[in-house]
Amino acid sequence: MLMPLPARLHELVTHYEALLTEEDPGTGAPDPRLADLAYTLCVSTGTRDITHALEAARAYLATSDSTAPVASPNCVLPSVPHAPQMA
């Protein structure tokens, strides 16, 4: 299974936990950002439950270098020369 970059996974977990602490249980409606992050964490870790996703993410981060920088979404990757197409 493909896993996200450790730094990106760390960012997702940190953001999820920060939003979770801000959540007001009295409102009744969960923050949509929290639901989006839960979904992203589940997809990123190959799980279907946020509890399992957080466990998997923490286990993965414990064995990797989570301090590596995350590439900017606007970065341009070098182009790979293409082989000429045959007609």
GROMACS .gro file of N, CA, C and O in nm:
model
  348
    1MET      N    1   0.084  -0.118   0.000
    1MET     CA    2   0.000   0.000   0.000
    1MET      C    3   0.089   0.124   0.000
    1MET      O    4   0.189   0.130   0.070
    2LEU      N    5   0.050   0.221  -0.078
    2LEU     CA    6   0.122   0.348  -0.079
    2LEU      C    7   0.087   0.428   0.045
    2LEU      O    8  -0.028   0.431   0.088
    3MET      N    9   0.187   0.492   0.101
    3MET     CA   10   0.164   0.578   0.218
    3MET      C   11   0.207   0.720   0.180
    3MET      O   12   0.298   0.737   0.100
    4PRO      N   13   0.141   0.819   0.238
    4PRO     CA   14   0.180   0.957   0.208
    4PRO      C   15   0.316   0.988   0.268
    4PRO      O   16   0.366   0.913   0.352
    5LEU      N   17   0.372   1.097   0.226
    5LEU     CA   18   0.497   1.142   0.286
    5LEU      C   19   0.477   1.158   0.436
    5LEU      O   20   0.373   1.207   0.480
    6PRO      N   21   0.575   1.116   0.516
    6PRO     CA   22   0.560   1.126   0.661
    6PRO      C   23   0.527   1.268   0.708
    6PRO      O   24   0.443   1.286   0.796
    7ALA      N   25   0.589   1.367   0.648
    7ALA     CA   26   0.562   1.505   0.689
    7ALA      C   27   0.417   1.543   0.662
    7ALA      O   28   0.354   1.612   0.741
    8ARG      N   29   0.365   1.500   0.549
    8ARG     CA   30   0.225   1.529   0.515
    8ARG      C   31   0.130   1.456   0.609
    8ARG      O   32   0.031   1.511   0.654
    9LEU      N   33   0.161   1.329   0.640
    9LEU     CA   34   0.078   1.253   0.732
    9LEU      C   35   0.081   1.316   0.872
    9LEU      O   36  -0.023   1.328   0.936
   10HIS      N   37   0.198   1.360   0.913
   10HIS     CA   38   0.211   1.428   1.043
   10HIS      C   39   0.125   1.554   1.045
   10HIS      O   40   0.057   1.584   1.143
   11GLU      N   41   0.128   1.627   0.935
   11GLU     CA   42   0.049   1.750   0.922
   11GLU      C   43  -0.101   1.719   0.934
   11GLU      O   44  -0.175   1.792   1.001
   12LEU      N   45  -0.147   1.613   0.869
   12LEU     CA   46  -0.288   1.575   0.874
   12LEU      C   47  -0.330   1.537   1.016
   12LEU      O   48  -0.435   1.580   1.063
   13VAL      N   49  -0.248   1.456   1.083
   13VAL     CA   50  -0.279   1.414   1.220
   13VAL      C   51  -0.282   1.535   1.313
   13VAL      O   52  -0.376   1.550   1.393
   14THR      N   53  -0.184   1.621   1.302
   14THR     CA   54  -0.177   1.739   1.387
   14THR      C   55  -0.298   1.830   1.366
   14THR      O   56  -0.358   1.878   1.462
   15HIS      N   57  -0.334   1.852   1.241
   15HIS     CA   58  -0.448   1.938   1.210
   15HIS      C   59  -0.578   1.874   1.261
   15HIS      O   60  -0.665   1.943   1.317
   16TYR      N   61  -0.593   1.743   1.242
   16TYR     CA   62  -0.712   1.673   1.290
   16TYR      C   63  -0.725   1.687   1.442
   16TYR      O   64  -0.832   1.720   1.493
   17GLU      N   65  -0.615   1.661   1.512
   17GLU     CA   66  -0.619   1.669   1.658
   17GLU      C   67  -0.646   1.811   1.707
   17GLU      O   68  -0.716   1.831   1.806
   18ALA      N   69  -0.593   1.912   1.638
   18ALA     CA   70  -0.618   2.051   1.675
   18ALA      C   71  -0.766   2.085   1.658
   18ALA      O   72  -0.827   2.149   1.746
   19LEU      N   73  -0.825   2.045   1.546
   19LEU     CA   74  -0.968   2.071   1.524
   19LEU      C   75  -1.055   1.994   1.623
   19LEU      O   76  -1.158   2.043   1.667
   20LEU      N   77  -1.011   1.874   1.659
   20LEU     CA   78  -1.086   1.792   1.753
   20LEU      C   79  -1.093   1.860   1.891
   20LEU      O   80  -1.197   1.857   1.955
   21THR      N   81  -0.985   1.925   1.932
   21THR     CA   82  -0.986   1.994   2.061
   21THR      C   83  -1.072   2.120   2.058
   21THR      O   84  -1.123   2.162   2.161
   22GLU      N   85  -1.090   2.179   1.940
   22GLU     CA   86  -1.173   2.299   1.925
   22GLU      C   87  -1.321   2.265   1.911
   22GLU      O   88  -1.406   2.354   1.923
   23GLU      N   89  -1.352   2.138   1.883
   23GLU     CA   90  -1.490   2.095   1.859
   23GLU      C   91  -1.577   2.122   1.982
   23GLU      O   92  -1.540   2.088   2.094
   24ASP      N   93  -1.692   2.181   1.961
   24ASP     CA   94  -1.787   2.208   2.068
   24ASP      C   95  -1.896   2.102   2.065
   24ASP      O   96  -1.980   2.102   1.973
   25PRO      N   97  -1.896   2.008   2.162
   25PRO     CA   98  -1.994   1.901   2.159
   25PRO      C   99  -2.138   1.950   2.173
   25PRO      O  100  -2.232   1.881   2.137
   26GLY      N  101  -2.159   2.071   2.222
   26GLY     CA  102  -2.294   2.124   2.240
   26GLY      C  103  -2.362   2.169   2.112
   26GLY      O  104  -2.483   2.188   2.109
   27THR      N  105  -2.286   2.185   2.004
   27THR     CA  106  -2.346   2.234   1.880
   27THR      C  107  -2.424   2.126   1.806
   27THR      O  108  -2.513   2.157   1.730
   28GLY      N  109  -2.388   2.001   1.825
   28GLY     CA  110  -2.459   1.892   1.759
   28GLY      C  111  -2.408   1.859   1.621
   28GLY      O  112  -2.412   1.746   1.578
   29ALA      N  113  -2.363   1.958   1.545
   29ALA     CA  114  -2.314   1.934   1.410
   29ALA      C  115  -2.161   1.934   1.410
   29ALA      O  116  -2.100   2.030   1.456
   30PRO      N  117  -2.100   1.827   1.360
   30PRO     CA  118  -1.954   1.824   1.355
   30PRO      C  119  -1.900   1.922   1.252
   30PRO      O  120  -1.968   1.953   1.153
   31ASP      N  121  -1.781   1.970   1.275
   31ASP     CA  122  -1.713   2.061   1.183
   31ASP      C  123  -1.685   1.985   1.053
   31ASP      O  124  -1.626   1.877   1.055
   32PRO      N  125  -1.728   2.037   0.938
   32PRO     CA  126  -1.704   1.966   0.812
   32PRO      C  127  -1.555   1.946   0.783
   32PRO      O  128  -1.516   1.850   0.719
   33ARG      N  129  -1.471   2.038   0.832
   33ARG     CA  130  -1.327   2.021   0.812
   33ARG      C  131  -1.277   1.898   0.885
   33ARG      O  132  -1.189   1.827   0.836
   34LEU      N  133  -1.335   1.871   1.002
   34LEU     CA  134  -1.297   1.754   1.080
   34LEU      C  135  -1.336   1.626   1.004
   34LEU      O  136  -1.258   1.531   0.997
   35ALA      N  137  -1.454   1.626   0.946
   35ALA     CA  138  -1.498   1.511   0.867
   35ALA      C  139  -1.408   1.492   0.744
   35ALA      O  140  -1.374   1.378   0.709
   36ASP      N  141  -1.369   1.601   0.679
   36ASP     CA  142  -1.281   1.592   0.563
   36ASP      C  143  -1.144   1.535   0.602
   36ASP      O  144  -1.089   1.451   0.532
   37LEU      N  145  -1.091   1.582   0.713
   37LEU     CA  146  -0.961   1.531   0.759
   37LEU      C  147  -0.970   1.384   0.799
   37LEU      O  148  -0.879   1.306   0.772
   38ALA      N  149  -1.080   1.346   0.863
   38ALA     CA  150  -1.098   1.206   0.901
   38ALA      C  151  -1.100   1.119   0.775
   38ALA      O  152  -1.036   1.013   0.770
   39TYR      N  153  -1.173   1.163   0.674
   39TYR     CA  154  -1.179   1.089   0.548
   39TYR      C  155  -1.040   1.077   0.485
   39TYR      O  156  -0.998   0.969   0.442
   40THR      N  157  -0.968   1.188   0.480
   40THR     CA  158  -0.834   1.190   0.420
   40THR      C  159  -0.739   1.099   0.496
   40THR      O  160  -0.660   1.026   0.435
   41LEU      N  161  -0.747   1.101   0.628
   41LEU     CA  162  -0.661   1.013   0.708
   41LEU      C  163  -0.696   0.866   0.683
   41LEU      O  164  -0.607   0.781   0.673
   42CYS      N  165  -0.824   0.835   0.672
   42CYS     CA  166  -0.865   0.697   0.645
   42CYS      C  167  -0.814   0.651   0.508
   42CYS      O  168  -0.758   0.542   0.495
   43VAL      N  169  -0.829   0.733   0.407
   43VAL     CA  170  -0.782   0.699   0.274
   43VAL      C  171  -0.630   0.686   0.273
   43VAL      O  172  -0.574   0.593   0.216
   44SER      N  173  -0.562   0.777   0.341
   44SER     CA  174  -0.416   0.778   0.344
   44SER      C  175  -0.357   0.656   0.413
   44SER      O  176  -0.246   0.614   0.382
   45THR      N  177  -0.430   0.601   0.508
   45THR     CA  178  -0.379   0.488   0.585
   45THR      C  179  -0.444   0.355   0.546
   45THR      O  180  -0.411   0.251   0.602
   46GLY      N  181  -0.539   0.358   0.454
   46GLY     CA  182  -0.604   0.236   0.410
   46GLY      C  183  -0.697   0.177   0.516
   46GLY      O  184  -0.713   0.056   0.525
   47THR      N  185  -0.759   0.264   0.594
   47THR     CA  186  -0.851   0.219   0.699
   47THR      C  187  -0.989   0.276   0.672
   47THR      O  188  -1.007   0.359   0.583
   48ARG      N  189  -1.086   0.233   0.752
   48ARG     CA  190  -1.224   0.281   0.734
   48ARG      C  191  -1.277   0.351   0.856
   48ARG      O  192  -1.393   0.391   0.860
   49ASP      N  193  -1.195   0.364   0.958
   49ASP     CA  194  -1.239   0.422   1.084
   49ASP      C  195  -1.129   0.518   1.132
   49ASP      O  196  -1.011   0.485   1.125
   50ILE      N  197  -1.169   0.635   1.180
   50ILE     CA  198  -1.070   0.735   1.218
   50ILE      C  199  -0.982   0.687   1.332
   50ILE      O  200  -0.863   0.718   1.337
   51THR      N  201  -1.036   0.607   1.423
   51THR     CA  202  -0.955   0.553   1.532
   51THR      C  203  -0.842   0.466   1.477
   51THR      O  204  -0.726   0.481   1.517
   52HIS      N  205  -0.877   0.379   1.383
   52HIS     CA  206  -0.775   0.294   1.320
   52HIS      C  207  -0.679   0.377   1.235
   52HIS      O  208  -0.560   0.346   1.228
   53ALA      N  209  -0.731   0.479   1.170
   53ALA     CA  210  -0.647   0.565   1.086
   53ALA      C  211  -0.542   0.636   1.171
   53ALA      O  212  -0.425   0.643   1.134
   54LEU      N  213  -0.584   0.689   1.285
   54LEU     CA  214  -0.489   0.757   1.373
   54LEU      C  215  -0.386   0.659   1.429
   54LEU      O  216  -0.267   0.692   1.437
   55GLU      N  217  -0.429   0.539   1.465
   55GLU     CA  218  -0.335   0.436   1.514
   55GLU      C  219  -0.233   0.401   1.406
   55GLU      O  220  -0.113   0.393   1.432
   56ALA      N  221  -0.281   0.380   1.284
   56ALA     CA  222  -0.192   0.345   1.173
   56ALA      C  223  -0.097   0.460   1.142
   56ALA      O  224   0.023   0.438   1.118
   57ALA      N  225  -0.148   0.581   1.143
   57ALA     CA  226  -0.064   0.698   1.114
   57ALA      C  227   0.045   0.713   1.220
   57ALA      O  228   0.162   0.735   1.187
   58ARG      N  229   0.008   0.701   1.345
   58ARG     CA  230   0.107   0.714   1.452
   58ARG      C  231   0.211   0.604   1.446
   58ARG      O  232   0.330   0.629   1.469
   59ALA      N  233   0.169   0.482   1.416
   59ALA     CA  234   0.264   0.371   1.404
   59ALA      C  235   0.360   0.395   1.288
   59ALA      O  236   0.481   0.373   1.300
   60TYR      N  237   0.307   0.442   1.176
   60TYR     CA  238   0.390   0.471   1.060
   60TYR      C  239   0.487   0.585   1.090
   60TYR      O  240   0.605   0.577   1.056
   61LEU      N  241   0.438   0.690   1.154
   61LEU     CA  242   0.523   0.804   1.185
   61LEU      C  243   0.632   0.769   1.286
   61LEU      O  244   0.740   0.827   1.283
   62ALA      N  245   0.604   0.675   1.373
   62ALA     CA  246   0.702   0.634   1.474
   62ALA      C  247   0.822   0.565   1.409
   62ALA      O  248   0.931   0.564   1.467
   63THR      N  249   0.803   0.511   1.289
   63THR     CA  250   0.912   0.439   1.222
   63THR      C  251   0.970   0.517   1.104
   63THR      O  252   1.052   0.464   1.030
   64SER      N  253   0.929   0.641   1.085
   64SER     CA  254   0.978   0.718   0.971
   64SER      C  255   1.027   0.855   1.016
   64SER      O  256   1.008   0.895   1.129
   65ASP      N  257   1.088   0.925   0.923
   65ASP     CA  258   1.136   1.059   0.950
   65ASP      C  259   1.025   1.158   0.917
   65ASP      O  260   1.009   1.199   0.803
   66SER      N  261   0.945   1.194   1.018
   66SER     CA  262   0.831   1.282   0.993
   66SER      C  263   0.870   1.429   0.989
   66SER      O  264   0.786   1.515   0.978
   67THR      N  265   1.000   1.458   0.998
   67THR     CA  266   1.043   1.597   0.994
   67THR      C  267   1.085   1.640   0.855
   67THR      O  268   1.121   1.754   0.834
   68ALA      N  269   1.079   1.548   0.758
   68ALA     CA  270   1.116   1.583   0.621
   68ALA      C  271   1.019   1.686   0.567
   68ALA      O  272   0.900   1.680   0.594
   69PRO      N  273   1.067   1.784   0.491
   69PRO     CA  274   0.977   1.888   0.441
   69PRO      C  275   0.878   1.834   0.339
   69PRO      O  276   0.905   1.739   0.268
   70VAL      N  277   0.762   1.897   0.334
   70VAL     CA  278   0.660   1.863   0.237
   70VAL      C  279   0.679   1.953   0.115
   70VAL      O  280   0.699   2.073   0.130
   71ALA      N  281   0.674   1.895  -0.003
   71ALA     CA  282   0.689   1.973  -0.125
   71ALA      C  283   0.572   2.067  -0.141
   71ALA      O  284   0.459   2.033  -0.108
   72SER      N  285   0.599   2.184  -0.190
   72SER     CA  286   0.494   2.282  -0.216
   72SER      C  287   0.403   2.228  -0.325
   72SER      O  288   0.450   2.171  -0.422
   73PRO      N  289   0.270   2.248  -0.311
   73PRO     CA  290   0.181   2.200  -0.417
   73PRO      C  291   0.202   2.272  -0.549
   73PRO      O  292   0.157   2.226  -0.652
   74ASN      N  293   0.273   2.384  -0.547
   74ASN     CA  294   0.297   2.459  -0.669
   74ASN      C  295   0.431   2.427  -0.732
   74ASN      O  296   0.468   2.487  -0.831
   75CYS      N  297   0.506   2.333  -0.672
   75CYS     CA  298   0.638   2.302  -0.727
   75CYS      C  299   0.622   2.230  -0.861
   75CYS      O  300   0.526   2.158  -0.885
   76VAL      N  301   0.717   2.250  -0.947
   76VAL     CA  302   0.715   2.188  -1.079
   76VAL      C  303   0.820   2.080  -1.080
   76VAL      O  304   0.937   2.104  -1.052
   77LEU      N  305   0.778   1.959  -1.110
   77LEU     CA  306   0.871   1.849  -1.118
   77LEU      C  307   0.944   1.853  -1.252
   77LEU      O  308   0.888   1.897  -1.353
   78PRO      N  309   1.069   1.809  -1.253
   78PRO     CA  310   1.141   1.809  -1.381
   78PRO      C  311   1.074   1.717  -1.480
   78PRO      O  312   1.021   1.612  -1.444
   79SER      N  313   1.076   1.758  -1.604
   79SER     CA  314   1.011   1.675  -1.706
   79SER      C  315   1.102   1.559  -1.744
   79SER      O  316   1.223   1.567  -1.739
   80VAL      N  317   1.039   1.450  -1.779
   80VAL     CA  318   1.109   1.330  -1.822
   80VAL      C  319   1.102   1.324  -1.972
   80VAL      O  320   0.993   1.335  -2.028
   81PRO      N  321   1.216   1.305  -2.038
   81PRO     CA  322   1.210   1.298  -2.184
   81PRO      C  323   1.126   1.177  -2.228
   81PRO      O  324   1.137   1.070  -2.172
   82HIS      N  325   1.042   1.200  -2.325
   82HIS     CA  326   0.956   1.094  -2.377
   82HIS      C  327   1.020   1.028  -2.497
   82HIS      O  328   1.086   1.093  -2.577
   83ALA      N  329   0.998   0.900  -2.508
   83ALA     CA  330   1.047   0.827  -2.625
   83ALA      C  331   0.961   0.865  -2.745
   83ALA      O  332   0.840   0.886  -2.731
   84PRO      N  333   1.021   0.874  -2.859
   84PRO     CA  334   0.941   0.909  -2.978
   84PRO      C  335   0.835   0.799  -3.003
   84PRO      O  336   0.861   0.683  -2.981
   85GLN      N  337   0.719   0.843  -3.047
   85GLN     CA  338   0.612   0.749  -3.075
   85GLN      C  339   0.625   0.698  -3.217
   85GLN      O  340   0.657   0.773  -3.308
   86MET      N  341   0.599   0.571  -3.232
   86MET     CA  342   0.604   0.510  -3.364
   86MET      C  343   0.466   0.521  -3.428
   86MET      O  344   0.367   0.503  -3.362
   87ALA      N  345   0.464   0.549  -3.555
   87ALA     CA  346   0.337   0.561  -3.625
   87ALA      C  347   0.283   0.429  -3.669
   87ALA      O  348   0.340   0.331  -3.677
   0.00000   0.00000   0.00000
